[in-house]
Amino acid sequence: MGVEGGMKCVKYLLFFFNFIFWLCGLTLIVLGVLVQVAVHNTVVINNVSASSAPIVLIVVGVVVFFIAFFGCCGAWKESYCMVTMLKCCGVINATDWRGNFGPGTNSVPDSCCVNDTAGCGQGAMEDSRKVHQMGCQTVVEELLKKNIMWVIVAALVIAFLQIMGIIFACMLMRGIRSGYEVM
């Protein structure tokens, strides 16, 4: 059953903002590739230390791209699992937040909590009964491996639509040119 009233507005706003973040992730990926090509005149990364800036841009772009993609899908399909990102904390694990969040060194965001309530992450970093210990990178990798066929199908559909767009643009260009020649 779909959401009604004000929640419908929230649903579309969440989709819109996730779509903007998805575009930003895609932009970061493209920017990383362009920086790599501009600096090293090749897309191939031969020296990791010399290509650290493009690698960081690409990795951050990929992470933002996938998280925003799942956010868009979750908002559109009203999927609780996708909107809450699959029950994870940090990139590698919950200790990624050590010293970087809240007062003290053992606090995590409330979104990491098994039962998300206000202040539940305060001082609970290593308590597996209160906080999800698995990192989001692992969760996303497992999700992609489990749904690899859908990822491939989506990539092929997008590629097909892009190719059809190019074909239609070429047909329109040819029609415009022949129209000017006839006149």
Coordinates of N, CA, C and O in Angstrom, one line a residue, residues 25-110:
G25 N 27.4 11.7 -7.5 CA 28.3 10.6 -7.5 C 28.8 10.2 -8.8 O 30.0 10.0 -9.0
L26 N 27.9 10.3 -9.8 CA 28.3 10.1 -11.2 C 29.2 11.1 -11.7 O 30.2 10.9 -12.3
T27 N 29.0 12.4 -11.3 CA 29.9 13.5 -11.6 C 31.3 13.3 -11.0 O 32.3 13.5 -11.7
L28 N 31.3 12.8 -9.7 CA 32.6 12.5 -9.1 C 33.4 11.4 -9.8 O 34.6 11.5 -10.0
I29 N 32.7 10.4 -10.3 CA 33.3 9.3 -11.0 C 33.9 9.9 -12.3 O 35.1 9.6 -12.6
V30 N 33.1 10.6 -13.1 CA 33.6 11.2 -14.3 C 34.8 12.2 -14.1 O 35.8 12.1 -14.8
L31 N 34.6 13.0 -13.0 CA 35.7 13.9 -12.7 C 37.0 13.2 -12.4 O 38.1 13.6 -12.8
G32 N 36.9 12.1 -11.6 CA 38.1 11.3 -11.2 C 38.8 10.8 -12.5 O 40.0 10.8 -12.6
V33 N 37.9 10.2 -13.4 CA 38.5 9.7 -14.7 C 39.2 10.8 -15.5 O 40.3 10.7 -16.0
L34 N 38.5 12.0 -15.5 CA 39.1 13.1 -16.3 C 40.4 13.6 -15.7 O 41.3 14.0 -16.4
V35 N 40.4 13.7 -14.3 CA 41.7 14.1 -13.7 C 42.8 13.1 -14.0 O 43.9 13.5 -14.2
Q36 N 42.4 11.8 -13.9 CA 43.4 10.8 -14.2 C 44.0 10.9 -15.6 O 45.2 10.9 -15.9
V37 N 43.1 11.1 -16.6 CA 43.5 11.3 -18.0 C 44.3 12.6 -18.1 O 45.3 12.6 -18.8
A38 N 43.9 13.7 -17.5 CA 44.6 15.0 -17.6 C 46.0 14.9 -17.0 O 46.9 15.5 -17.6
V39 N 46.1 14.2 -15.9 CA 47.4 14.2 -15.2 C 48.4 13.2 -15.9 O 49.6 13.4 -16.0
H40 N 47.8 12.0 -16.2 CA 48.7 10.9 -16.7 C 48.5 10.5 -18.1 O 49.1 9.6 -18.6
N41 N 47.6 11.2 -18.8 CA 47.3 10.9 -20.2 C 46.9 9.5 -20.5 O 47.1 8.9 -21.6
T42 N 46.3 8.8 -19.5 CA 45.8 7.5 -19.7 C 44.8 7.2 -18.6 O 44.8 7.8 -17.5
V43 N 43.8 6.3 -18.9 CA 42.8 5.9 -17.9 C 43.4 4.9 -16.9 O 43.0 4.7 -15.8
V44 N 44.4 4.1 -17.4 CA 45.0 3.1 -16.6 C 45.8 3.6 -15.5 O 46.6 4.6 -15.7
I45 N 45.6 3.1 -14.3 CA 46.3 3.6 -13.1 C 47.6 2.7 -12.9 O 47.5 1.5 -12.6
N46 N 48.7 3.3 -13.2 CA 50.0 2.5 -13.1 C 50.6 2.7 -11.8 O 51.3 1.8 -11.3
N47 N 50.5 3.9 -11.2 CA 51.2 4.2 -9.9 C 50.1 4.7 -8.9 O 49.6 5.8 -9.1
V48 N 49.8 3.9 -7.9 CA 48.7 4.2 -7.0 C 48.9 5.5 -6.3 O 48.1 6.4 -6.1
S49 N 50.2 5.7 -5.8 CA 50.5 6.9 -5.1 C 50.4 8.2 -5.9 O 50.1 9.2 -5.5
A50 N 50.8 8.1 -7.2 CA 50.7 9.2 -8.1 C 49.3 9.5 -8.5 O 49.0 10.6 -8.9
S51 N 48.4 8.5 -8.4 CA 47.0 8.7 -8.9 C 46.1 8.8 -7.7 O 44.9 8.4 -7.8
S52 N 46.5 9.2 -6.5 CA 45.7 9.2 -5.3 C 44.5 10.1 -5.4 O 43.4 9.7 -5.0
A53 N 44.6 11.3 -6.0 CA 43.5 12.2 -6.1 C 42.4 11.6 -7.0 O 41.2 11.6 -6.6
P54 N 42.7 11.1 -8.2 CA 41.6 10.5 -9.0 C 41.0 9.3 -8.4 O 39.8 9.1 -8.5
I55 N 41.8 8.5 -7.7 CA 41.3 7.3 -7.0 C 40.3 7.7 -5.9 O 39.2 7.1 -5.8
V56 N 40.6 8.7 -5.1 CA 39.7 9.1 -4.1 C 38.4 9.6 -4.7 O 37.4 9.3 -4.2
L57 N 38.5 10.4 -5.7 CA 37.3 11.0 -6.4 C 36.5 9.8 -6.9 O 35.2 9.8 -6.7
I58 N 37.1 8.8 -7.6 CA 36.3 7.7 -8.1 C 35.7 6.9 -7.0 O 34.5 6.5 -7.1
V59 N 36.5 6.6 -6.0 CA 35.9 5.7 -4.9 C 34.8 6.4 -4.2 O 33.7 5.8 -3.9
V60 N 34.9 7.7 -3.8 CA 33.9 8.5 -3.2 C 32.7 8.5 -4.1 O 31.5 8.4 -3.7
G61 N 32.9 8.8 -5.4 CA 31.8 8.8 -6.4 C 31.0 7.5 -6.5 O 29.8 7.5 -6.5
V62 N 31.8 6.4 -6.5 CA 31.1 5.1 -6.5 C 30.3 4.9 -5.3 O 29.1 4.4 -5.4
V63 N 30.8 5.2 -4.1 CA 30.1 5.0 -2.9 C 28.8 5.8 -2.9 O 27.7 5.4 -2.6
V64 N 28.9 7.1 -3.2 CA 27.8 8.0 -3.2 C 26.8 7.6 -4.3 O 25.6 7.6 -4.0
F65 N 27.3 7.1 -5.4 CA 26.4 6.7 -6.5 C 25.6 5.5 -6.1 O 24.3 5.5 -6.3
F66 N 26.1 4.5 -5.4 CA 25.4 3.3 -5.0 C 24.4 3.6 -3.9 O 23.3 3.2 -3.9
I67 N 24.9 4.4 -2.9 CA 24.0 4.7 -1.8 C 22.8 5.5 -2.3 O 21.7 5.2 -1.9
A68 N 23.1 6.5 -3.1 CA 22.0 7.3 -3.6 C 21.1 6.5 -4.5 O 19.8 6.7 -4.5
F69 N 21.6 5.6 -5.3 CA 20.8 4.7 -6.1 C 19.9 3.9 -5.3 O 18.7 3.8 -5.6
F70 N 20.4 3.3 -4.2 CA 19.5 2.5 -3.3 C 18.5 3.4 -2.6 O 17.3 3.0 -2.4
G71 N 18.9 4.6 -2.3 CA 17.9 5.6 -1.7 C 16.8 5.9 -2.7 O 15.6 6.0 -2.3
C72 N 17.2 6.1 -4.0 CA 16.1 6.4 -5.0 C 15.2 5.3 -5.2 O 14.0 5.4 -5.2
C73 N 15.8 4.1 -5.3 CA 14.9 2.9 -5.5 C 14.1 2.7 -4.2 O 12.9 2.3 -4.4
G74 N 14.6 2.8 -3.1 CA 13.9 2.6 -1.8 C 12.8 3.6 -1.7 O 11.7 3.3 -1.3
A75 N 13.0 4.9 -2.0 CA 12.0 5.9 -1.9 C 10.9 5.6 -3.0 O 9.7 5.7 -2.6
W76 N 11.2 5.3 -4.2 CA 10.3 5.0 -5.2 C 9.4 3.8 -4.9 O 8.2 3.8 -5.1
K77 N 10.0 2.7 -4.5 CA 9.3 1.5 -4.2 C 8.8 1.4 -2.8 O 8.2 0.4 -2.4
E78 N 9.1 2.5 -2.0 CA 8.7 2.5 -0.6 C 9.2 1.3 0.2 O 8.6 0.6 0.9
S79 N 10.5 0.9 -0.1 CA 11.2 -0.2 0.5 C 11.9 0.2 1.8 O 12.8 1.0 1.7
Y80 N 11.4 -0.3 2.9 CA 12.0 0.1 4.2 C 13.5 -0.3 4.2 O 14.4 0.4 4.7
C81 N 13.8 -1.5 3.7 CA 15.2 -2.0 3.7 C 16.1 -1.1 2.9 O 17.2 -0.8 3.4
M82 N 15.7 -0.7 1.7 CA 16.6 0.1 0.9 C 16.8 1.6 1.5 O 17.8 2.1 1.4
V83 N 15.7 2.1 2.1 CA 15.8 3.4 2.6 C 16.7 3.5 3.8 O 17.4 4.4 4.1
T84 N 16.6 2.4 4.6 CA 17.5 2.4 5.8 C 18.9 1.8 5.6 O 19.7 1.7 6.5
M85 N 19.2 1.4 4.3 CA 20.5 0.9 3.9 C 20.8 -0.3 4.7 O 22.0 -0.5 5.0
L86 N 20.1 -1.2 4.8 CA 20.6 -2.6 5.0 C 21.4 -2.8 6.2 O 22.2 -3.7 6.3
K87 N 21.1 -2.0 7.3 CA 21.6 -2.4 8.6 C 23.1 -2.5 8.7 O 23.6 -3.6 8.9
C88 N 23.8 -1.4 8.6 CA 25.2 -1.4 8.7 C 25.7 -0.1 9.4 O 24.9 0.8 9.7
C89 N 27.0 -0.1 9.7 CA 27.6 1.0 10.5 C 29.0 1.2 10.1 O 29.9 0.3 10.2
G90 N 29.4 2.4 9.6 CA 30.7 2.7 9.1 C 31.0 2.1 7.8 O 30.1 1.4 7.2
V91 N 32.2 2.2 7.3 CA 32.6 1.6 6.0 C 33.0 0.2 6.3 O 32.5 -0.8 5.7
I92 N 34.0 0.0 7.1 CA 34.5 -1.3 7.4 C 33.8 -1.9 8.6 O 33.3 -3.1 8.5
N93 N 33.6 -1.2 9.7 CA 32.8 -1.6 10.8 C 32.5 -0.4 11.7 O 32.8 0.7 11.3
A94 N 31.8 -0.6 12.8 CA 31.4 0.5 13.7 C 32.5 1.3 14.2 O 32.4 2.5 14.5
T95 N 33.7 0.7 14.3 CA 34.9 1.5 14.9 C 35.4 2.5 14.0 O 36.3 3.3 14.4
D96 N 34.9 2.6 12.7 CA 35.3 3.7 11.8 C 34.9 5.1 12.4 O 35.5 6.1 12.0
W97 N 33.9 5.1 13.3 CA 33.4 6.3 13.9 C 34.2 6.7 15.1 O 34.0 7.8 15.7
R98 N 35.2 5.9 15.6 CA 35.9 6.2 16.8 C 36.6 7.6 16.7 O 37.3 7.9 15.9
G99 N 36.2 8.4 17.7 CA 36.7 9.8 17.8 C 36.2 10.8 16.8 O 36.6 11.9 16.8
N100 N 35.3 10.3 15.9 CA 34.8 11.2 14.8 C 33.4 11.6 15.0 O 32.8 12.3 14.2
F101 N 32.7 11.1 16.1 CA 31.3 11.3 16.2 C 30.9 11.5 17.6 O 31.2 10.7 18.5
G102 N 30.2 12.6 17.9 CA 29.7 12.8 19.2 C 30.7 13.0 20.3 O 31.9 12.9 20.1
P103 N 30.2 13.1 21.5 CA 31.1 13.3 22.7 C 31.7 11.9 23.0 O 31.1 10.9 22.9
G104 N 33.0 11.9 23.4 CA 33.7 10.7 23.7 C 34.1 10.0 22.5 O 34.0 10.4 21.4
T105 N 34.8 8.9 22.7 CA 35.4 8.1 21.5 C 34.6 6.9 21.2 O 34.9 6.3 20.2
N106 N 33.6 6.5 21.9 CA 32.8 5.3 21.7 C 31.4 5.5 21.2 O 30.5 4.7 21.5
S107 N 31.2 6.7 20.5 CA 29.8 7.0 20.1 C 29.7 6.8 18.6 O 30.7 7.0 17.8
V108 N 28.5 6.4 18.1 CA 28.2 6.2 16.7 C 26.9 6.9 16.4 O 26.1 7.2 17.4
P109 N 26.6 7.2 15.1 CA 25.3 7.8 14.8 C 24.2 6.9 15.2 O 24.3 5.6 15.2
D110 N 23.0 7.5 15.5 CA 21.9 6.7 15.9 C 21.4 5.7 14.8 O 20.8 4.7 15.1

